Coordinates of C-alpha atoms in Angstrom, one line a residue:
Chain A
X2 CA 0.0 0.0 0.0
X3 CA 1.0 3.6 -0.4
X4 CA 1.5 5.8 2.6
X5 CA 2.1 9.5 2.6
X6 CA 4.4 10.5 5.5
X7 CA 6.3 13.7 6.3
X8 CA 9.9 13.3 7.3
X9 CA 9.1 14.1 11.0
X10 CA 6.7 11.1 11.0
X11 CA 9.3 8.6 9.9
X12 CA 10.7 8.0 13.4
X13 CA 7.5 6.2 14.1
X14 CA 8.0 3.7 11.3
X15 CA 11.6 2.7 11.7
X16 CA 11.7 -0.3 9.5
X17 CA 10.1 1.6 6.7
X18 CA 12.4 4.6 7.1
X19 CA 15.6 2.5 7.4
X20 CA 14.8 0.5 4.3
X21 CA 13.8 3.5 2.3
X22 CA 17.0 5.5 2.9
X23 CA 19.1 2.3 2.3
X24 CA 17.3 1.6 -0.9
X25 CA 18.0 5.2 -2.0
X26 CA 21.7 4.6 -1.3
X27 CA 21.5 1.4 -3.4
X28 CA 19.8 3.1 -6.3
X29 CA 21.4 6.6 -6.4
X30 CA 24.9 5.8 -5.1
X31 CA 25.7 2.2 -6.0
X32 CA 23.6 1.7 -9.1
X33 CA 23.6 5.2 -10.7
X34 CA 26.8 6.5 -9.1
X35 CA 25.4 9.9 -8.3
X36 CA 27.4 12.3 -6.2
X37 CA 25.3 11.7 -3.1
X38 CA 26.2 11.4 0.5
X39 CA 25.7 8.2 2.5
X40 CA 25.6 8.7 6.3
X41 CA 26.8 6.4 9.1
X42 CA 23.5 4.4 9.0
X43 CA 24.1 3.7 5.3
X44 CA 21.3 6.1 4.4
X45 CA 21.3 8.4 1.4
X46 CA 20.1 11.7 2.8
X47 CA 20.5 15.2 1.3
X48 CA 19.9 18.8 2.1
X49 CA 16.2 18.6 1.0
X50 CA 15.4 15.6 3.3
X51 CA 16.0 17.9 6.3
X52 CA 13.4 20.4 5.1
X53 CA 10.7 18.0 6.3
X54 CA 9.4 17.0 2.8
X55 CA 6.4 14.7 2.3
X56 CA 7.2 11.2 1.0
X57 CA 4.8 8.9 -0.9
X58 CA 6.0 5.5 0.0
X59 CA 5.0 2.0 -1.1
X60 CA 5.1 -0.2 2.1
X61 CA 5.5 -3.9 1.6
X62 CA 3.4 -6.3 3.7
X63 CA 6.4 -6.9 6.0
X64 CA 6.6 -3.2 6.7
X65 CA 9.6 -2.5 4.5
X66 CA 10.1 0.0 1.7
X67 CA 9.1 -0.9 -1.9
X68 CA 9.5 2.4 -3.5
X69 CA 9.1 6.1 -2.9
X70 CA 9.3 9.7 -4.1
X71 CA 9.9 12.9 -2.3
X72 CA 7.6 16.0 -2.5
X73 CA 8.3 19.7 -1.8
X74 CA 6.3 22.8 -2.6
X75 CA 8.0 24.9 -5.3
X76 CA 7.3 28.2 -3.4
X77 CA 10.0 27.0 -1.0
X78 CA 13.5 25.6 -1.7
X79 CA 13.6 23.0 -4.5
X80 CA 16.3 21.0 -6.2
X81 CA 15.0 22.1 -9.6
X82 CA 15.4 25.8 -8.8
X83 CA 18.8 25.4 -6.9
X84 CA 20.6 23.0 -9.2
X85 CA 18.8 22.8 -12.6
X86 CA 17.9 26.4 -13.4
X87 CA 20.0 26.0 -16.6
X88 CA 17.5 23.4 -17.8
X89 CA 14.4 25.6 -17.2
X90 CA 15.6 28.6 -19.3
X91 CA 16.6 30.4 -16.2
X92 CA 13.0 30.4 -15.0
X93 CA 12.6 29.7 -11.3
X94 CA 9.5 27.5 -11.3
X95 CA 7.6 28.6 -8.3
X96 CA 3.9 28.4 -7.9
X97 CA 1.5 27.1 -5.2
X98 CA -0.1 25.0 -8.0
X99 CA 3.2 23.2 -8.8
X100 CA 5.0 20.8 -6.4
X101 CA 8.3 19.2 -7.0
X102 CA 8.8 15.4 -7.0
X103 CA 12.3 14.0 -6.7
X104 CA 14.2 10.9 -5.6
X105 CA 11.9 8.5 -7.4
X106 CA 13.3 5.2 -6.0
X107 CA 12.4 1.6 -6.5
X108 CA 13.5 -1.1 -4.1
X109 CA 15.3 -4.1 -5.6
X110 CA 12.4 -6.1 -4.0
X111 CA 9.7 -4.0 -5.7
X112 CA 6.8 -5.7 -7.3
X113 CA 5.6 -4.6 -10.8
X114 CA 2.8 -2.6 -9.1
X115 CA 5.1 -0.2 -7.3
X116 CA 6.2 2.1 -10.1
X117 CA 2.6 2.9 -11.3
X118 CA 1.4 3.0 -7.7
X119 CA 3.9 5.8 -7.0
X120 CA 2.8 7.7 -10.1
X121 CA -0.8 7.3 -9.1
X122 CA 0.1 8.5 -5.6
X123 CA 1.6 11.7 -7.1
X124 CA -1.5 12.4 -9.2
X125 CA -3.9 11.6 -6.4
X126 CA -2.1 14.1 -4.2
X127 CA -2.2 16.7 -6.9
X128 CA -5.9 16.3 -7.7
X129 CA -7.0 16.4 -4.1
X130 CA -4.9 19.4 -3.2
X131 CA -5.8 21.4 -6.3
X132 CA -2.4 21.3 -8.0
X133 CA -1.9 21.5 -11.7
X134 CA 1.6 20.2 -12.4
X135 CA 4.5 18.3 -10.8
X136 CA 8.1 19.3 -11.7
X137 CA 10.9 16.8 -11.4
X138 CA 14.4 15.8 -12.4
X139 CA 14.8 12.4 -14.1
X140 CA 17.3 10.5 -16.2
X141 CA 16.3 10.3 -19.9
X142 CA 16.7 6.5 -19.8
X143 CA 14.0 6.1 -17.2
X144 CA 11.4 7.8 -19.4
X145 CA 10.1 4.6 -20.9
X146 CA 8.8 3.7 -17.4
X147 CA 6.5 6.7 -17.5
X148 CA 5.5 6.1 -21.1
X149 CA 4.5 2.5 -20.2
X150 CA 1.9 3.9 -17.8
X151 CA 0.8 6.7 -20.0
X152 CA 2.2 9.5 -17.8
X153 CA 5.0 11.0 -20.0
X154 CA 6.3 14.3 -18.7
X155 CA 6.8 17.3 -21.0
X156 CA 10.6 17.8 -21.1
X157 CA 11.5 21.4 -20.2
X158 CA 15.2 20.9 -20.8
X159 CA 17.9 18.3 -20.8
X160 CA 21.7 18.0 -20.7
X161 CA 24.3 15.2 -20.9
X162 CA 24.6 12.3 -23.2
X163 CA 23.6 8.6 -23.1
X164 CA 23.0 7.2 -19.7
X165 CA 24.0 10.5 -18.2
X166 CA 21.3 12.5 -20.0
X167 CA 19.3 14.3 -17.3
X168 CA 16.0 16.1 -17.8
X169 CA 13.7 18.5 -16.0
X170 CA 10.1 17.3 -16.7
X171 CA 6.6 18.5 -16.0
X172 CA 3.9 16.0 -15.2
X173 CA 0.2 16.9 -15.6
X174 CA -2.1 16.4 -12.6
X175 CA -5.2 15.4 -14.4
X176 CA -8.1 13.0 -14.1
X177 CA -7.3 11.7 -17.6
X178 CA -3.7 10.9 -16.5
X179 CA -5.0 9.1 -13.4
X180 CA -7.5 7.1 -15.4
X181 CA -4.8 6.1 -17.9
X182 CA -2.5 4.9 -15.1
X183 CA -5.4 2.9 -13.6
X184 CA -6.1 1.4 -17.0
X185 CA -2.5 0.4 -17.8
X186 CA -1.6 -0.8 -14.3
X187 CA -4.8 -2.4 -13.2
X188 CA -4.8 -0.4 -9.9
X189 CA -8.4 1.0 -9.5
X190 CA -8.9 4.7 -8.9
X191 CA -10.9 3.7 -5.8
X192 CA -7.8 2.1 -4.3
X193 CA -5.7 5.3 -5.0
X194 CA -8.4 7.3 -3.2
X195 CA -8.3 5.0 -0.2
X196 CA -4.5 5.3 0.1
X197 CA -4.9 9.1 0.2
X198 CA -7.7 9.0 2.7
X199 CA -5.8 6.7 5.0
X200 CA -3.1 9.2 5.3
X201 CA -4.9 12.5 5.1
X202 CA -8.6 12.1 6.0
X203 CA -8.1 11.5 9.7
X204 CA -5.8 12.5 12.6
X205 CA -2.5 10.8 13.6
X206 CA -2.3 8.5 10.6
X207 CA 1.4 8.2 11.3
X208 CA 0.8 6.3 14.5
X209 CA -1.2 3.6 12.9
X210 CA 0.8 0.6 11.8
X211 CA -0.4 -2.0 9.3
X212 CA -2.0 -5.0 11.0
X213 CA 0.8 -7.3 9.9
X214 CA 3.1 -5.2 12.1
X215 CA 0.8 -4.9 15.1
X216 CA 0.4 -8.7 15.3
Chain B
X14 CA -17.7 38.2 -13.4
X15 CA -16.2 36.0 -10.7
X16 CA -12.7 36.3 -12.2
X17 CA -13.0 40.1 -12.2
X18 CA -13.8 39.8 -8.5
X19 CA -10.7 37.8 -7.8
X20 CA -8.5 40.2 -9.9
X21 CA -9.9 43.2 -8.0
X22 CA -9.3 41.4 -4.7
X23 CA -5.7 40.7 -5.6
X24 CA -5.0 44.2 -6.9
X25 CA -6.3 45.6 -3.7
X26 CA -4.0 43.3 -1.8
X27 CA -1.0 44.9 -3.5
X28 CA -2.0 48.3 -2.3
X29 CA -1.8 47.3 1.3
X30 CA 1.2 48.9 3.1
X31 CA 0.7 47.9 6.7
X32 CA -0.5 45.0 8.8
X33 CA -3.5 47.2 9.7
X34 CA -4.4 47.5 6.0
X35 CA -3.9 43.8 5.5
X36 CA -6.4 43.3 8.4
X37 CA -8.9 45.4 6.6
X38 CA -8.3 43.4 3.4
X39 CA -9.1 40.1 5.2
X40 CA -12.7 41.3 5.4
X41 CA -12.7 41.6 1.6
X42 CA -11.4 38.1 1.4
X43 CA -14.2 37.0 3.7
X44 CA -16.8 38.6 1.5
X45 CA -15.3 37.3 -1.7
X46 CA -15.4 33.6 -0.5
X47 CA -18.6 34.3 1.4
X48 CA -17.3 32.6 4.6
X49 CA -17.6 33.4 8.3
X50 CA -14.0 34.2 9.0
X51 CA -10.6 34.6 7.4
X52 CA -7.3 34.4 9.4
X53 CA -3.7 34.8 8.4
X54 CA -0.8 34.5 10.9
X55 CA 2.9 33.9 10.8
X56 CA 4.5 31.3 13.1
X57 CA 8.0 31.9 14.1
X58 CA 10.1 30.5 16.9
X59 CA 12.0 33.7 17.4
X60 CA 11.0 37.2 16.6
X61 CA 7.6 38.7 16.3
X62 CA 4.4 37.1 15.1
X63 CA 2.0 39.0 12.9
X64 CA -1.6 38.3 12.1
X65 CA -4.5 39.7 10.2
X66 CA -8.0 38.3 10.8
X67 CA -11.7 38.9 10.9
X68 CA -12.1 37.2 14.3
X69 CA -13.1 39.6 17.1
X70 CA -10.3 41.3 19.0
X71 CA -11.7 39.8 22.2
X72 CA -11.2 36.3 20.8
X73 CA -7.7 37.1 19.6
X74 CA -6.8 38.4 23.1
X75 CA -8.3 35.5 24.8
X76 CA -6.5 33.1 22.5
X77 CA -3.2 34.6 23.5
X78 CA -4.1 34.9 27.2
X79 CA -5.1 31.2 27.4
X80 CA -2.1 30.1 25.4
X81 CA -4.5 28.2 23.1
X82 CA -1.9 28.0 20.3
X83 CA -0.1 25.3 22.3
X84 CA -3.2 23.1 22.3
X85 CA -5.0 24.3 19.1
X86 CA -5.1 21.3 16.7
X87 CA -5.1 23.8 13.8
X88 CA -1.6 25.0 14.9
X89 CA -0.2 21.8 16.4
X90 CA -1.4 19.6 13.5
X91 CA -0.4 22.1 10.8
X92 CA 3.1 23.0 11.9
X93 CA 5.8 21.7 9.6
X94 CA 3.2 20.6 7.0
X95 CA 2.5 22.1 3.6
X96 CA -0.7 20.4 2.4
X97 CA -4.1 22.1 2.8
X98 CA -6.0 20.7 5.7
X99 CA -9.7 20.3 6.6
X100 CA -10.2 20.8 10.3
X101 CA -12.1 17.6 10.4
X102 CA -8.9 15.7 9.7
X103 CA -7.2 17.1 12.7
X104 CA -7.0 15.5 16.2
X105 CA -9.6 17.2 18.5
X106 CA -9.6 14.3 21.0
X107 CA -7.7 15.9 23.9
X108 CA -9.7 17.5 26.7
X109 CA -7.8 20.8 26.2
X110 CA -8.6 20.9 22.5
X111 CA -12.2 20.2 23.1
X112 CA -12.4 22.9 25.8
X113 CA -10.8 25.4 23.4
X114 CA -13.3 24.4 20.6
X115 CA -16.2 25.1 23.0
X116 CA -14.7 28.4 24.0
X117 CA -14.1 29.3 20.3
X118 CA -17.7 28.5 19.4
X119 CA -18.9 30.8 22.2
X120 CA -16.8 33.5 20.6
X121 CA -18.3 33.2 17.1
X122 CA -15.8 30.8 15.5
X123 CA -17.7 28.5 13.1
X124 CA -17.6 24.7 12.9
X125 CA -15.8 24.2 9.6
X126 CA -12.2 25.2 8.8
X127 CA -9.7 24.9 6.0
X128 CA -6.0 25.7 6.7
X129 CA -3.3 26.3 4.1
X130 CA 0.1 26.1 5.8
X131 CA 2.6 28.2 3.9
X132 CA 6.4 27.6 3.7
X133 CA 8.1 30.6 2.2
X134 CA 11.3 30.7 0.3
X135 CA 13.3 31.9 3.3
X136 CA 12.0 29.1 5.4
X137 CA 9.4 31.2 7.1
X138 CA 6.1 29.7 8.0
X139 CA 2.5 31.0 8.1
X140 CA -1.1 29.8 8.2
X141 CA -4.0 31.0 6.1
X142 CA -7.4 29.9 7.3
X143 CA -11.0 30.0 6.1
X144 CA -13.6 29.4 8.8
X145 CA -17.3 28.8 8.0
X146 CA -20.6 27.7 9.4
X147 CA -22.0 24.9 7.3
X148 CA -22.5 21.2 7.2
X149 CA -19.9 18.6 6.2
X150 CA -21.2 18.1 2.6
X151 CA -21.5 21.8 1.9
X152 CA -17.9 22.4 3.2
X153 CA -16.5 19.6 1.2
X154 CA -18.2 20.9 -2.0
X155 CA -16.9 24.4 -1.3
X156 CA -13.3 23.4 -0.6
X157 CA -13.2 21.1 -3.7
X158 CA -14.6 23.9 -5.9
X159 CA -12.4 26.7 -4.5
X160 CA -9.3 24.7 -3.5
X161 CA -7.1 26.3 -6.3
X162 CA -8.3 29.8 -5.6
X163 CA -7.7 29.4 -1.9
X164 CA -4.2 28.3 -2.6
X165 CA -3.5 31.3 -4.9
X166 CA -5.0 33.8 -2.5
X167 CA -3.3 32.4 0.6
X168 CA 0.2 32.4 -1.0
X169 CA -0.2 35.9 -2.4
X170 CA -1.4 37.2 0.9
X171 CA 1.7 35.7 2.5
X172 CA 3.9 37.2 -0.2
X173 CA 2.4 40.7 0.5
X174 CA 2.7 40.2 4.3
X175 CA 6.4 39.5 3.9
X176 CA 6.8 42.6 1.7
X177 CA 5.2 44.6 4.5
X178 CA 7.3 43.1 7.2
X179 CA 10.5 43.6 5.2
X180 CA 9.4 47.2 4.3
X181 CA 9.5 46.4 0.5
X182 CA 6.1 47.7 -0.5
X183 CA 7.6 50.6 -2.4
X184 CA 10.6 48.7 -3.5
X185 CA 11.6 47.4 -6.9
X186 CA 9.0 45.7 -9.0
X187 CA 8.8 42.0 -9.5
X188 CA 11.8 40.4 -11.0
X189 CA 11.0 38.1 -13.9
X190 CA 13.5 36.1 -15.9
X191 CA 14.0 37.1 -19.6
X192 CA 12.1 33.9 -20.6
X193 CA 9.1 34.7 -18.5
X194 CA 9.0 38.3 -19.9
X195 CA 9.3 36.8 -23.4
X196 CA 6.3 34.5 -22.7
X197 CA 4.2 37.3 -21.3
X198 CA 5.1 39.6 -24.2
X199 CA 4.1 37.1 -26.8
X200 CA 0.8 36.5 -24.9
X201 CA 0.2 40.3 -24.8
X202 CA 0.1 40.2 -28.6
X203 CA -3.1 38.2 -28.3
X204 CA -1.4 35.0 -29.5
X205 CA -2.9 31.6 -28.4
X206 CA -0.9 29.6 -26.0
X207 CA -0.1 27.0 -28.7
X208 CA 1.3 29.7 -30.9
X209 CA 3.4 31.3 -28.2
X210 CA 4.8 27.9 -27.2
X211 CA 5.7 27.4 -30.8
X212 CA 7.4 30.7 -31.1
X213 CA 9.4 30.0 -27.9
X214 CA 10.2 26.4 -29.0
X215 CA 8.8 25.0 -25.8
X216 CA 5.8 22.7 -25.1
X217 CA 2.5 24.1 -24.0
X218 CA 2.9 22.6 -20.5
X219 CA 6.3 24.2 -20.2
X220 CA 4.8 27.5 -21.2
X221 CA 2.1 26.9 -18.6
X222 CA 4.6 26.3 -15.8
X223 CA 6.6 29.5 -16.9
X224 CA 3.6 31.7 -17.0
X225 CA 2.2 30.3 -13.8
X226 CA 5.5 31.1 -12.1
X227 CA 5.3 34.6 -13.5
X228 CA 1.7 34.9 -12.4
X229 CA 2.6 34.0 -8.9
X230 CA 5.5 36.5 -8.8
X231 CA 3.2 39.2 -10.2
X232 CA 0.4 38.5 -7.8
X233 CA -2.1 37.9 -10.6
X234 CA -5.2 35.8 -10.6
X235 CA -4.7 34.2 -14.0
X236 CA -2.7 34.5 -17.2
X237 CA -4.7 37.5 -18.7
X238 CA -4.4 39.3 -15.5
X239 CA -0.6 38.6 -15.3
X240 CA -0.2 40.1 -18.8
X241 CA -2.2 43.1 -17.8
X242 CA -0.2 43.7 -14.6
X243 CA 3.1 43.2 -16.4
X244 CA 2.2 45.8 -19.0
X245 CA 0.9 48.2 -16.3
X246 CA 4.1 48.0 -14.4
X247 CA 6.3 48.3 -17.4
X248 CA 7.8 44.9 -16.9
X249 CA 7.0 44.1 -20.5
X250 CA 6.8 46.6 -23.3
X251 CA 3.8 46.6 -25.6
X252 CA 4.8 45.6 -29.1
X253 CA 3.2 45.8 -32.5
X254 CA 2.0 48.8 -34.5
X255 CA 1.7 52.0 -32.5
X256 CA -1.8 53.5 -32.2
X257 CA -2.4 56.3 -34.8
X258 CA -3.9 59.6 -33.7

């Protein structure tokens, strides 16, 4: 299932948090060889994780991380504005209607549902909160993943060659896009809505653990 | 008609030069959204807090006196968050929170609320709140229909409040990047978005993100309004044939 958690709620789900930051290390440091920092816990954590971002996280039945992405409002500090301004024509993309999604990460243990579930989680969030677009930074070679589920970003700018080619993209937050992901992934829209409600419709969602953990 | 109302509301916002004037403006916001109360306040750990609201002064004083902010679910539940929140989703279960809610009701605070927490670019934090007396279904319809507008208004109010606090209300005009000015200039010629995107060699969604960023910086309600404000302030220069007299 998808859970939406702010950074300051992660201390209550230690298994999930630990496996998420370790999976990020595995993906961004060891697989992609980005210039990222690994802390003493083996976690990949950067300057944006300390701003208390919101994460959309796929939690496996055993409580561990299956995949995640990190969300920040663009009216505040963002990676796109601070590091990729050259790929947006020098325009600092900043609007209450646009949020930034970064650190799209899949665990090596992830099932096939996880990638579309994370895309759906992003759209559901946008639709419920009245947003229009998501901005993010991705490698060009990961774009087929988005195409497969019908949620191709518009490319604002790109630099680098081959496996190194990196892009700033804009993803539409639309009902059509959500329906398309539902159709191509087989995840019903009603399930996407339930994930959202479980995290945002009631108080103290962070203190509730899945039943498998409570047992 | 409604768009004109929002444009006028936002243009009035930009004429406010003090917190007192912002306070007066909250009453216009209240009338525009047709709700019971509108509240804006900053939250800082050091330094001074400012607020502008339609609540009674009596309630504002009482709130401070009783130190309600340390038990108020709207503050406690919204701190360090950035998603809009329906008050129903907050935790009102503690006896202190319930006692505060009863006291609030006795002072004319209505049952429904919608909070937009705002994180500014300098790490500052503020709340914008709409409060209204209606049933759950009516409130849900209202917040769904008006969600985007509430987001726009709340962030622009915060932007103006920061200008007032930093004494920048008479300062330099909005800084737009050359690309944003180019996009607005093309739009000012009456070109369609598709045509402008074509001229600038960008996709329509990219154009949308650029002009939405410019709209936010200009304090405008929509694209047409952003073009009008940019022209009025001389940020873009009208092109095309000069009018003949």
